[in-house]
C-alpha cells in the first residue's frame, strides 16, 4: 500500500471546525482513502472513505484534492469527544479482496481545548 | 447486536506461559483480523482469516497462532509468551472483500513479565 504522511499532533478549540491533512503523493488510481480514529483506550473506529469525489457523512467530511495526492478530513464542529488519534489509510480497491488488513501509521493526535 | 467482543480485557502472563485470546462477532462477517498495538504506534496486522476454516499470516505473525473453527470466532494463541509480546491486541471484522469498513473490538491489554 502507498504511504501516507500526517502531522504528529494538532490542537483545536471546542465548537470550531478542524481540518486534518493527509499527504499521499504516491497514491495509485485504485487506492481508496480511508480515515479511522481511535479514542483513548478504545479500538479504532471507521470515520469515512472516498476515491475521487468529496464525501460527507454524519461524522465528518472528506475533501480530496483534484490530483488525489492529498486529502483533508473535516470535523465541522469539534467536541471534546472528538479528541482522538486520526489515521489516514490507503486501501487498494483490488487488494486481495480486502484480506490484507489495514496499514496504520502513527496518525495525528487531535487535542481539543474547551 | 454486540458487534466485536474480546475476552479477556486484561491479562498478565509470566514468560513461557501460554494463553488464548478470543474474538467474537455477531455481524456474520466473513473476514476477521488480529492486530497488535505497541505504545505510541499504529496497529500492525498479526494474522487474518477470509472465512471459516481459513487463516493467513499478516505483517508480524511470529510467536502467534490462530484458528477460525466457527465463522463468528477468531482465536489468537500465544504458545510461549515473551516480554516482547506485551501489547494491546485488537480484533476486527469486515463484512466482505473490498472497501468496507472494519469493525474493531475494545482490545485486550496483555503484559508479559
Coordinates of N, CA and C in Angstrom, one line a residue:
Chain A
X1 N 0.8 -1.2 0.0 CA 0.0 0.0 0.0 C 0.9 1.2 0.0
X2 N 0.4 2.3 -0.7 CA 1.1 3.6 -0.7 C 1.2 4.2 0.7
X3 N 2.2 5.0 0.9 CA 2.4 5.6 2.2 C 1.7 6.9 2.4
X4 N 1.2 7.2 3.6 CA 0.6 8.5 3.9 C 1.4 9.2 4.9
X5 N 1.3 10.6 4.9 CA 2.1 11.4 5.9 C 1.1 12.3 6.5
X6 N 1.1 12.3 7.9 CA 0.2 13.2 8.7 C 1.0 13.9 9.7
X7 N 0.5 15.1 10.1 CA 1.2 15.7 11.3 C 1.1 14.9 12.5
X8 N 2.1 15.0 13.4 CA 2.0 14.2 14.6 C 0.9 14.6 15.5
X9 N 0.6 15.9 15.6 CA -0.4 16.4 16.5 C -1.0 17.7 16.0
X10 N -2.3 17.9 16.4 CA -2.9 19.2 16.1 C -3.8 19.6 17.3
X11 N -4.0 20.9 17.4 CA -4.8 21.4 18.5 C -5.9 22.3 18.0
X12 N -7.1 22.2 18.6 CA -8.2 23.0 18.1 C -9.1 23.3 19.3
X13 N -10.0 24.3 19.1 CA -10.9 24.7 20.2 C -12.3 24.0 20.0
X14 N -12.9 23.8 21.1 CA -14.2 23.1 21.0 C -15.2 24.0 20.2
X15 N -16.1 23.4 19.5 CA -17.1 24.0 18.7 C -16.6 24.7 17.5
X16 N -15.3 24.6 17.2 CA -14.7 25.1 15.9 C -14.4 24.0 14.9
X17 N -14.4 24.4 13.6 CA -14.1 23.3 12.6 C -12.6 22.9 12.7
X18 N -12.3 21.6 12.4 CA -11.0 21.1 12.4 C -10.7 20.5 11.0
X19 N -9.5 20.8 10.5 CA -9.1 20.3 9.2 C -7.8 19.5 9.4
X20 N -8.0 18.2 9.2 CA -6.8 17.3 9.4 C -6.3 16.9 8.1
X21 N -5.0 17.2 7.8 CA -4.5 17.0 6.5 C -3.8 15.6 6.4
X22 N -3.7 15.1 5.1 CA -3.0 13.8 4.9 C -2.4 13.9 3.5
X23 N -1.1 13.7 3.4 CA -0.4 13.6 2.1 C -0.2 12.2 1.6
X24 N -0.5 11.9 0.4 CA -0.3 10.6 -0.2 C 0.1 10.7 -1.6
X25 N 1.3 11.2 -1.8 CA 1.8 11.6 -3.1 C 2.0 10.4 -4.1
X26 N 2.1 9.2 -3.5 CA 2.3 8.0 -4.4 C 1.1 7.2 -4.5
X27 N -0.1 7.8 -4.3 CA -1.4 7.1 -4.4 C -1.6 6.6 -5.8
X28 N -2.1 5.4 -5.9 CA -2.4 4.8 -7.2 C -3.9 5.0 -7.6
X29 N -4.2 4.8 -8.8 CA -5.6 5.1 -9.3 C -6.6 4.2 -8.6
X30 N -6.2 3.1 -8.0 CA -7.2 2.2 -7.4 C -7.2 2.3 -5.9
X31 N -6.5 3.2 -5.3 CA -6.4 3.4 -3.9 C -7.6 4.2 -3.4
X32 N -8.3 3.6 -2.4 CA -9.3 4.4 -1.7 C -8.6 5.1 -0.5
X33 N -9.1 6.2 -0.1 CA -8.6 7.0 1.1 C -9.6 6.7 2.2
X34 N -9.1 6.1 3.3 CA -9.9 5.8 4.5 C -9.4 6.6 5.6
X35 N -10.3 6.9 6.5 CA -10.0 7.6 7.8 C -10.6 6.8 8.9
X36 N -9.8 6.5 9.9 CA -10.3 5.9 11.1 C -9.8 6.8 12.3
X37 N -10.4 6.6 13.4 CA -10.0 7.3 14.6 C -10.0 6.4 15.8
X38 N -9.1 6.7 16.7 CA -9.0 5.9 17.9 C -9.1 6.7 19.2
X39 N -10.3 6.6 19.8 CA -10.5 7.3 21.1 C -9.6 6.7 22.2
X40 N -9.3 7.4 23.2 CA -8.4 6.9 24.3 C -8.9 5.6 24.8
X41 N -8.0 4.6 24.9 CA -8.3 3.3 25.5 C -9.4 2.5 24.7
X42 N -9.6 2.8 23.5 CA -10.6 2.1 22.7 C -10.0 1.6 21.4
X43 N -10.7 0.7 20.7 CA -10.3 0.2 19.4 C -10.6 1.3 18.3
X44 N -9.9 1.2 17.2 CA -10.2 2.2 16.1 C -11.6 2.1 15.7
X45 N -12.2 3.2 15.1 CA -13.5 3.2 14.5 C -13.4 3.9 13.2
X46 N -14.2 3.4 12.3 CA -14.3 4.0 10.9 C -14.9 5.4 11.0
X47 N -14.3 6.3 10.2 CA -14.9 7.6 10.1 C -15.5 7.8 8.7
X48 N -14.7 7.6 7.6 CA -15.2 8.0 6.3 C -14.2 7.4 5.3
X49 N -14.6 7.2 4.0 CA -13.7 6.9 3.0 C -14.2 7.4 1.6
X50 N -13.2 7.6 0.7 CA -13.6 8.1 -0.6 C -12.6 7.7 -1.7
X51 N -12.9 8.0 -2.9 CA -12.0 7.7 -4.0 C -11.5 8.9 -4.7
X52 N -12.5 9.7 -5.3 CA -12.1 10.9 -6.0 C -13.0 12.1 -5.6
X53 N -14.3 11.9 -5.4 CA -15.1 13.0 -5.1 C -15.2 13.2 -3.6
X54 N -15.5 14.4 -3.2 CA -15.6 14.7 -1.8 C -16.8 13.9 -1.2
X55 N -16.7 13.6 0.1 CA -17.7 12.7 0.7 C -18.1 13.3 2.0
X56 N -19.4 13.1 2.3 CA -19.9 13.6 3.6 C -20.7 12.5 4.3
X57 N -20.6 12.4 5.6 CA -21.4 11.6 6.4 C -21.7 12.3 7.7
X58 N -22.4 11.6 8.6 CA -22.8 12.2 9.8 C -21.7 12.6 10.7
X59 N -20.5 11.9 10.6 CA -19.4 12.2 11.4 C -18.5 13.3 10.9
X60 N -18.3 13.3 9.6 CA -17.2 14.2 9.0 C -17.4 14.4 7.5
X61 N -16.5 15.2 7.0 CA -16.4 15.3 5.5 C -15.0 15.0 5.1
X62 N -14.9 14.5 3.9 CA -13.6 14.2 3.3 C -13.4 15.0 2.0
X63 N -12.4 15.9 2.0 CA -12.1 16.6 0.8 C -10.9 16.1 0.2
X64 N -11.0 15.7 -1.1 CA -9.9 15.1 -1.8 C -9.4 16.0 -2.9
X65 N -8.1 16.2 -2.9 CA -7.5 17.1 -3.9 C -7.7 16.6 -5.3
X66 N -7.8 17.5 -6.3 CA -8.1 17.0 -7.7 C -7.0 16.0 -8.2
X67 N -5.8 16.2 -7.8 CA -4.7 15.2 -8.2 C -4.6 14.0 -7.3
X68 N -5.5 14.0 -6.3 CA -5.5 12.9 -5.3 C -4.3 12.7 -4.5
X69 N -3.3 13.6 -4.5 CA -2.1 13.5 -3.8 C -2.2 13.9 -2.3
X70 N -3.4 14.5 -2.0 CA -3.6 14.9 -0.6 C -5.1 14.9 -0.3
X71 N -5.5 14.8 0.9 CA -6.9 14.9 1.3 C -7.0 15.5 2.7
X72 N -8.2 15.9 3.1 CA -8.4 16.6 4.4 C -9.6 16.1 5.0
X73 N -9.5 15.6 6.2 CA -10.7 15.2 7.0 C -11.2 16.5 7.7
X74 N -12.5 16.8 7.6 CA -13.0 18.0 8.2 C -14.1 17.6 9.2
X75 N -13.8 18.0 10.5 CA -14.8 17.9 11.5 C -15.5 19.3 11.6
X76 N -16.7 19.3 11.4 CA -17.4 20.7 11.2 C -17.5 21.5 12.5
X77 N -17.7 20.8 13.6 CA -17.8 21.4 14.9 C -17.3 20.5 16.0
X78 N -16.0 20.7 16.3 CA -15.3 19.7 17.2 C -15.9 19.8 18.6
X79 N -16.0 18.6 19.2 CA -16.4 18.5 20.6 C -15.3 17.8 21.3
X80 N -15.4 17.8 22.6 CA -14.3 17.2 23.5 C -14.2 15.7 23.1
X81 N -15.4 15.1 22.7 CA -15.4 13.7 22.4 C -14.6 13.4 21.1
X82 N -14.3 14.4 20.3 CA -13.5 14.2 19.1 C -12.0 14.1 19.3
X83 N -11.6 14.3 20.6 CA -10.2 14.1 20.9 C -9.8 12.7 20.7
X84 N -8.8 12.4 19.8 CA -8.5 11.1 19.4 C -7.3 11.1 18.5
X85 N -6.8 9.9 18.2 CA -5.8 9.8 17.1 C -6.5 9.5 15.8
X86 N -6.2 10.2 14.8 CA -6.9 10.1 13.5 C -5.9 9.5 12.5
X87 N -6.3 8.4 11.9 CA -5.4 7.7 10.9 C -5.9 7.8 9.5
X88 N -5.1 8.2 8.6 CA -5.4 8.3 7.2 C -4.7 7.0 6.5
X89 N -5.5 6.2 5.9 CA -5.1 4.9 5.4 C -5.5 4.7 3.9
X90 N -4.6 4.3 3.1 CA -4.9 4.0 1.7 C -5.2 2.5 1.6
X91 N -6.2 2.2 0.9 CA -6.6 0.8 0.7 C -6.9 0.5 -0.8
X92 N -6.1 -0.4 -1.4 CA -6.3 -0.7 -2.8 C -7.6 -1.4 -3.0
X93 N -8.4 -0.9 -3.9 CA -9.7 -1.5 -4.2 C -9.5 -3.0 -4.6
X94 N -8.4 -3.3 -5.2 CA -8.2 -4.7 -5.7 C -7.3 -5.5 -4.8
X95 N -7.1 -5.1 -3.5 CA -6.1 -5.7 -2.6 C -6.5 -7.0 -2.1
X96 N -6.5 -8.0 -2.9 CA -6.8 -9.4 -2.4 C -8.1 -9.5 -1.8
X97 N -9.0 -8.7 -2.2 CA -10.4 -8.7 -1.7 C -10.4 -8.2 -0.3
X98 N -9.5 -7.3 0.1 CA -9.5 -6.7 1.4 C -9.0 -7.6 2.5
X99 N -8.3 -8.7 2.1 CA -7.9 -9.7 3.0 C -6.6 -9.3 3.7
X100 N -6.0 -8.3 3.3 CA -4.7 -8.0 3.9 C -4.7 -7.0 5.0
X101 N -5.9 -6.7 5.5 CA -6.0 -5.8 6.6 C -5.7 -4.3 6.3
X102 N -5.6 -3.5 7.3 CA -5.3 -2.1 7.2 C -3.9 -1.8 7.7
X103 N -3.2 -0.9 7.0 CA -1.9 -0.5 7.4 C -1.9 0.9 8.1
X104 N -1.7 0.8 9.4 CA -1.8 2.0 10.2 C -0.4 2.7 10.3
X105 N -0.4 4.0 10.2 CA 0.8 4.8 10.6 C 0.6 5.2 12.0
X106 N 1.3 6.3 12.4 CA 1.2 6.8 13.7 C 0.0 7.8 13.9
X107 N -0.5 8.3 12.8 CA -1.7 9.1 12.9 C -1.4 10.5 13.4
X108 N -2.5 11.3 13.5 CA -2.5 12.6 14.1 C -3.2 12.6 15.4
X109 N -2.6 13.1 16.5 CA -3.2 13.2 17.8 C -3.9 14.5 17.8
X110 N -5.2 14.5 17.8 CA -6.0 15.7 17.9 C -6.4 16.1 19.3
X111 N -6.0 17.3 19.7 CA -6.3 17.8 21.0 C -7.4 18.8 20.9
X112 N -8.4 18.7 21.7 CA -9.5 19.7 21.7 C -9.5 20.5 23.0
X113 N -9.4 21.8 22.9 CA -9.4 22.6 24.1 C -10.8 23.1 24.4
X114 N -11.2 23.1 25.6 CA -12.6 23.5 25.9 C -12.7 25.1 25.8
Chain B
X1 N -27.2 -6.5 19.3 CA -26.1 -6.6 18.4 C -24.8 -6.1 19.1
X2 N -24.0 -7.0 19.6 CA -22.8 -6.6 20.4 C -21.7 -6.1 19.5
X3 N -21.7 -6.5 18.2 CA -20.5 -6.1 17.4 C -19.4 -7.1 17.6
X4 N -18.2 -6.5 17.9 CA -17.0 -7.3 18.1 C -16.6 -7.3 19.5
X5 N -16.5 -8.5 20.1 CA -16.2 -8.5 21.6 C -14.9 -9.3 21.7
X6 N -14.1 -9.0 22.8 CA -12.8 -9.7 23.0 C -12.8 -10.1 24.5
X7 N -12.2 -11.3 24.7 CA -12.0 -11.9 26.0 C -10.6 -12.4 26.2
X8 N -9.9 -12.1 27.2 CA -10.3 -11.2 28.3 C -9.9 -9.8 28.0
X9 N -10.2 -8.8 28.9 CA -9.9 -7.4 28.7 C -8.4 -7.1 29.2
X10 N -8.0 -7.8 30.2 CA -6.6 -7.7 30.7 C -6.1 -9.0 31.1
X11 N -4.7 -9.2 30.9 CA -4.1 -10.4 31.4 C -2.6 -10.1 31.6
X12 N -2.1 -10.8 32.7 CA -0.7 -10.7 33.0 C -0.2 -12.1 32.9
X13 N 0.9 -12.4 32.1 CA 1.5 -13.7 32.0 C 2.9 -13.6 32.4
X14 N 3.4 -14.8 32.8 CA 4.9 -14.9 33.0 C 5.5 -15.4 31.7
X15 N 6.7 -15.1 31.5 CA 7.5 -15.6 30.3 C 7.4 -17.1 30.2
X16 N 7.0 -17.6 29.0 CA 6.9 -19.0 28.8 C 5.5 -19.6 29.0
X17 N 4.6 -18.8 29.6 CA 3.2 -19.3 29.8 C 2.5 -19.2 28.4
X18 N 1.4 -19.9 28.3 CA 0.6 -19.8 27.1 C -0.8 -19.3 27.4
X19 N -1.5 -18.7 26.4 CA -2.9 -18.3 26.6 C -3.5 -18.1 25.2
X20 N -4.9 -18.0 25.3 CA -5.6 -17.8 24.1 C -6.5 -16.6 24.3
X21 N -6.5 -15.7 23.3 CA -7.4 -14.6 23.2 C -8.6 -14.9 22.3
X22 N -9.8 -14.6 22.8 CA -11.0 -14.9 22.0 C -11.6 -13.7 21.4
X23 N -11.9 -13.7 20.1 CA -12.7 -12.7 19.5 C -13.9 -13.3 18.9
X24 N -15.0 -12.6 19.2 CA -16.3 -13.0 18.7 C -17.1 -11.8 18.0
X25 N -17.7 -12.1 16.9 CA -18.5 -11.1 16.2 C -19.9 -11.7 15.8
X26 N -20.9 -10.8 15.9 CA -22.3 -11.3 15.7 C -22.9 -10.6 14.5
X27 N -22.0 -10.2 13.5 CA -22.5 -9.5 12.4 C -22.4 -10.3 11.1
X28 N -22.1 -11.6 11.3 CA -22.0 -12.5 10.1 C -20.9 -12.1 9.1
X29 N -19.8 -11.5 9.6 CA -18.8 -11.1 8.8 C -17.9 -12.2 8.3
X30 N -17.4 -12.2 7.1 CA -16.5 -13.2 6.6 C -15.1 -13.0 7.0
X31 N -14.6 -11.8 7.0 CA -13.2 -11.5 7.3 C -13.0 -11.1 8.7
X32 N -11.9 -11.7 9.3 CA -11.6 -11.3 10.7 C -10.1 -11.1 10.8
X33 N -9.6 -10.3 11.7 CA -8.2 -9.9 11.8 C -7.8 -9.8 13.3
X34 N -6.5 -10.0 13.5 CA -5.9 -9.7 14.8 C -4.7 -8.7 14.5
X35 N -4.8 -7.6 15.3 CA -3.7 -6.6 15.3 C -3.1 -6.5 16.7
X36 N -1.9 -6.0 16.7 CA -1.3 -5.6 18.0 C -0.9 -4.1 17.9
X37 N -1.0 -3.4 19.0 CA -0.6 -2.0 19.1 C 0.4 -1.8 20.2
X38 N 1.6 -1.3 19.9 CA 2.6 -1.0 20.9 C 2.5 0.5 21.2
X39 N 3.0 0.9 22.4 CA 2.8 2.3 22.8 C 3.3 3.3 21.8
X40 N 2.4 4.3 21.5 CA 2.8 5.4 20.6 C 2.8 4.9 19.1
X41 N 2.3 3.7 18.8 CA 2.4 3.2 17.4 C 1.0 3.0 16.9
X42 N 1.0 2.8 15.6 CA -0.3 2.4 14.9 C -0.4 0.8 15.1
X43 N -1.5 0.3 14.6 CA -1.7 -1.1 14.7 C -1.0 -1.9 13.6
X44 N -0.5 -3.1 14.0 CA 0.1 -4.0 13.0 C -0.6 -5.3 12.9
X45 N -0.8 -5.8 11.7 CA -1.6 -7.0 11.5 C -0.8 -8.2 11.8
X46 N -1.4 -9.1 12.6 CA -0.7 -10.4 13.0 C -1.1 -11.5 12.1
X47 N -2.4 -11.8 12.1 CA -3.0 -12.9 11.3 C -4.4 -12.4 10.9
X48 N -4.9 -13.0 9.8 CA -6.2 -12.7 9.4 C -6.9 -14.0 8.8
X49 N -8.2 -13.9 8.6 CA -9.0 -15.0 8.1 C -10.0 -14.5 7.1
X50 N -10.1 -15.2 6.0 CA -11.1 -14.8 5.0 C -12.3 -15.6 5.0
X51 N -12.4 -16.5 6.0 CA -13.6 -17.3 6.2 C -13.4 -18.5 7.1
X52 N -14.5 -19.1 7.5 CA -14.4 -20.2 8.4 C -13.4 -21.3 7.9
X53 N -12.5 -21.7 8.8 CA -11.5 -22.8 8.4 C -10.3 -22.2 7.7
X54 N -10.2 -20.9 7.5 CA -9.0 -20.4 6.8 C -8.3 -19.4 7.7
X55 N -7.0 -19.4 7.6 CA -6.1 -18.4 8.2 C -5.0 -18.0 7.4
X56 N -4.4 -16.8 7.6 CA -3.2 -16.4 6.8 C -2.4 -15.5 7.7
X57 N -1.1 -15.4 7.3 CA -0.2 -14.5 8.1 C -0.3 -13.1 7.7
X58 N -0.1 -12.2 8.7 CA 0.0 -10.8 8.4 C 1.4 -10.3 8.5
X59 N 1.6 -9.1 8.9 CA 2.9 -8.4 9.0 C 3.8 -9.0 10.1
X60 N 3.2 -9.3 11.2 CA 4.1 -9.7 12.4 C 3.5 -11.0 13.0
X61 N 3.6 -12.2 12.3 CA 2.9 -13.4 12.8 C 3.7 -14.3 13.7
X62 N 5.1 -14.0 13.9 CA 5.9 -14.9 14.6 C 5.5 -14.9 16.1
X63 N 5.4 -16.1 16.7 CA 5.1 -16.3 18.1 C 3.6 -16.4 18.3
X64 N 2.8 -16.3 17.3 CA 1.3 -16.4 17.4 C 0.8 -17.5 16.5
X65 N -0.3 -18.1 17.0 CA -1.1 -19.0 16.1 C -2.6 -18.6 16.2
X66 N -3.3 -18.9 15.2 CA -4.7 -18.6 15.1 C -5.6 -19.7 14.6
X67 N -6.9 -19.7 15.0 CA -7.8 -20.7 14.4 C -9.2 -20.0 14.2
X68 N -9.9 -20.5 13.2 CA -11.2 -20.0 12.9 C -12.1 -21.2 12.6
X69 N -12.5 -21.9 13.7 CA -13.3 -23.1 13.6 C -14.7 -22.7 13.3
X70 N -15.2 -21.6 13.8 CA -16.5 -21.1 13.6 C -16.5 -19.7 13.0
X71 N -17.4 -19.4 12.1 CA -17.4 -18.1 11.4 C -17.4 -17.0 12.4
X72 N -18.0 -17.1 13.5 CA -18.2 -15.9 14.4 C -17.0 -15.8 15.3
X73 N -16.1 -16.7 15.4 CA -15.0 -16.7 16.4 C -13.6 -16.7 15.7
X74 N -12.7 -16.0 16.3 CA -11.3 -16.0 15.8 C -10.4 -16.0 17.0
X75 N -9.6 -17.1 17.2 CA -8.8 -17.2 18.4 C -7.3 -16.9 18.0
X76 N -6.7 -16.2 19.0 CA -5.3 -15.9 18.9 C -4.6 -16.6 20.0
X77 N -3.6 -17.4 19.7 CA -2.9 -18.2 20.7 C -1.4 -17.7 20.8
X78 N -0.9 -17.7 22.1 CA 0.5 -17.5 22.3 C 0.9 -18.8 23.0
X79 N 1.8 -19.5 22.4 CA 2.2 -20.8 22.9 C 3.3 -20.7 24.1
X80 N 4.2 -19.7 23.9 CA 5.2 -19.5 24.9 C 5.5 -18.0 24.9
X81 N 4.8 -17.3 25.8 CA 4.8 -15.8 25.9 C 6.2 -15.3 26.1
X82 N 6.5 -14.1 25.5 CA 7.7 -13.4 25.7 C 7.4 -12.0 26.0
X83 N 8.3 -11.3 26.8 CA 8.1 -9.9 27.1 C 7.8 -9.0 25.9
X84 N 8.4 -9.4 24.7 CA 8.2 -8.6 23.5 C 6.7 -8.7 23.0
X85 N 6.0 -9.6 23.6 CA 4.6 -9.7 23.2 C 3.6 -8.9 24.1
X86 N 4.2 -8.1 25.0 CA 3.5 -7.2 25.8 C 2.9 -6.1 24.9
X87 N 1.6 -6.0 24.8 CA 1.0 -5.1 23.8 C -0.5 -5.0 24.1
X88 N -1.2 -4.2 23.3 CA -2.7 -4.2 23.3 C -3.1 -4.9 22.0
X89 N -3.9 -5.9 22.1 CA -4.4 -6.7 21.0 C -5.8 -6.4 20.6
X90 N -6.0 -6.1 19.3 CA -7.3 -5.7 18.8 C -7.7 -6.7 17.7
X91 N -9.0 -7.1 17.8 CA -9.6 -7.9 16.8 C -10.5 -7.1 16.0
X92 N -10.7 -7.4 14.7 CA -11.5 -6.6 13.8 C -12.2 -7.6 12.9
X93 N -13.3 -7.1 12.3 CA -14.0 -7.9 11.3 C -14.5 -7.0 10.1
X94 N -14.7 -7.6 9.0 CA -15.1 -6.9 7.7 C -16.2 -7.8 7.1
X95 N -17.2 -7.1 6.6 CA -18.3 -7.9 6.1 C -17.9 -8.7 4.8
X96 N -17.2 -8.1 3.9 CA -16.9 -8.7 2.6 C -15.5 -8.2 2.2
X97 N -15.1 -8.6 1.0 CA -13.9 -8.1 0.4 C -14.1 -6.7 0.0
X98 N -13.1 -6.0 -0.3 CA -13.2 -4.7 -0.9 C -13.2 -3.6 0.2
X99 N -13.7 -2.4 -0.2 CA -13.6 -1.3 0.7 C -14.7 -1.1 1.6
X100 N -14.9 -2.0 2.5 CA -15.9 -1.9 3.5 C -15.2 -1.6 4.9
X101 N -15.9 -0.9 5.7 CA -15.3 -0.5 7.0 C -15.0 -1.8 7.8
X102 N -13.9 -1.7 8.6 CA -13.6 -2.7 9.6 C -14.2 -2.3 10.9
X103 N -14.7 -3.3 11.6 CA -15.2 -3.0 13.0 C -14.3 -3.6 14.0
X104 N -13.9 -2.8 15.0 CA -12.9 -3.2 15.9 C -13.5 -3.6 17.3
X105 N -12.8 -4.5 18.0 CA -13.2 -4.8 19.3 C -12.5 -3.8 20.3
X106 N -12.8 -3.9 21.6 CA -12.3 -2.9 22.6 C -10.9 -3.2 23.0
X107 N -10.3 -4.3 22.6 CA -8.9 -4.6 22.9 C -8.7 -5.5 24.1
X108 N -7.5 -6.1 24.1 CA -7.0 -6.9 25.3 C -5.6 -6.4 25.6
X109 N -5.5 -6.0 26.8 CA -4.2 -5.5 27.3 C -3.4 -6.6 27.9
X110 N -2.3 -7.0 27.3 CA -1.5 -8.2 27.7 C -0.1 -7.7 28.2
X111 N 0.2 -8.1 29.4 CA 1.6 -7.8 29.9 C 2.3 -9.2 30.2
X112 N 3.5 -9.3 29.7 CA 4.3 -10.5 29.9 C 5.5 -10.1 30.7
X113 N 5.6 -10.7 31.9 CA 6.7 -10.3 32.8 C 7.9 -11.4 32.8

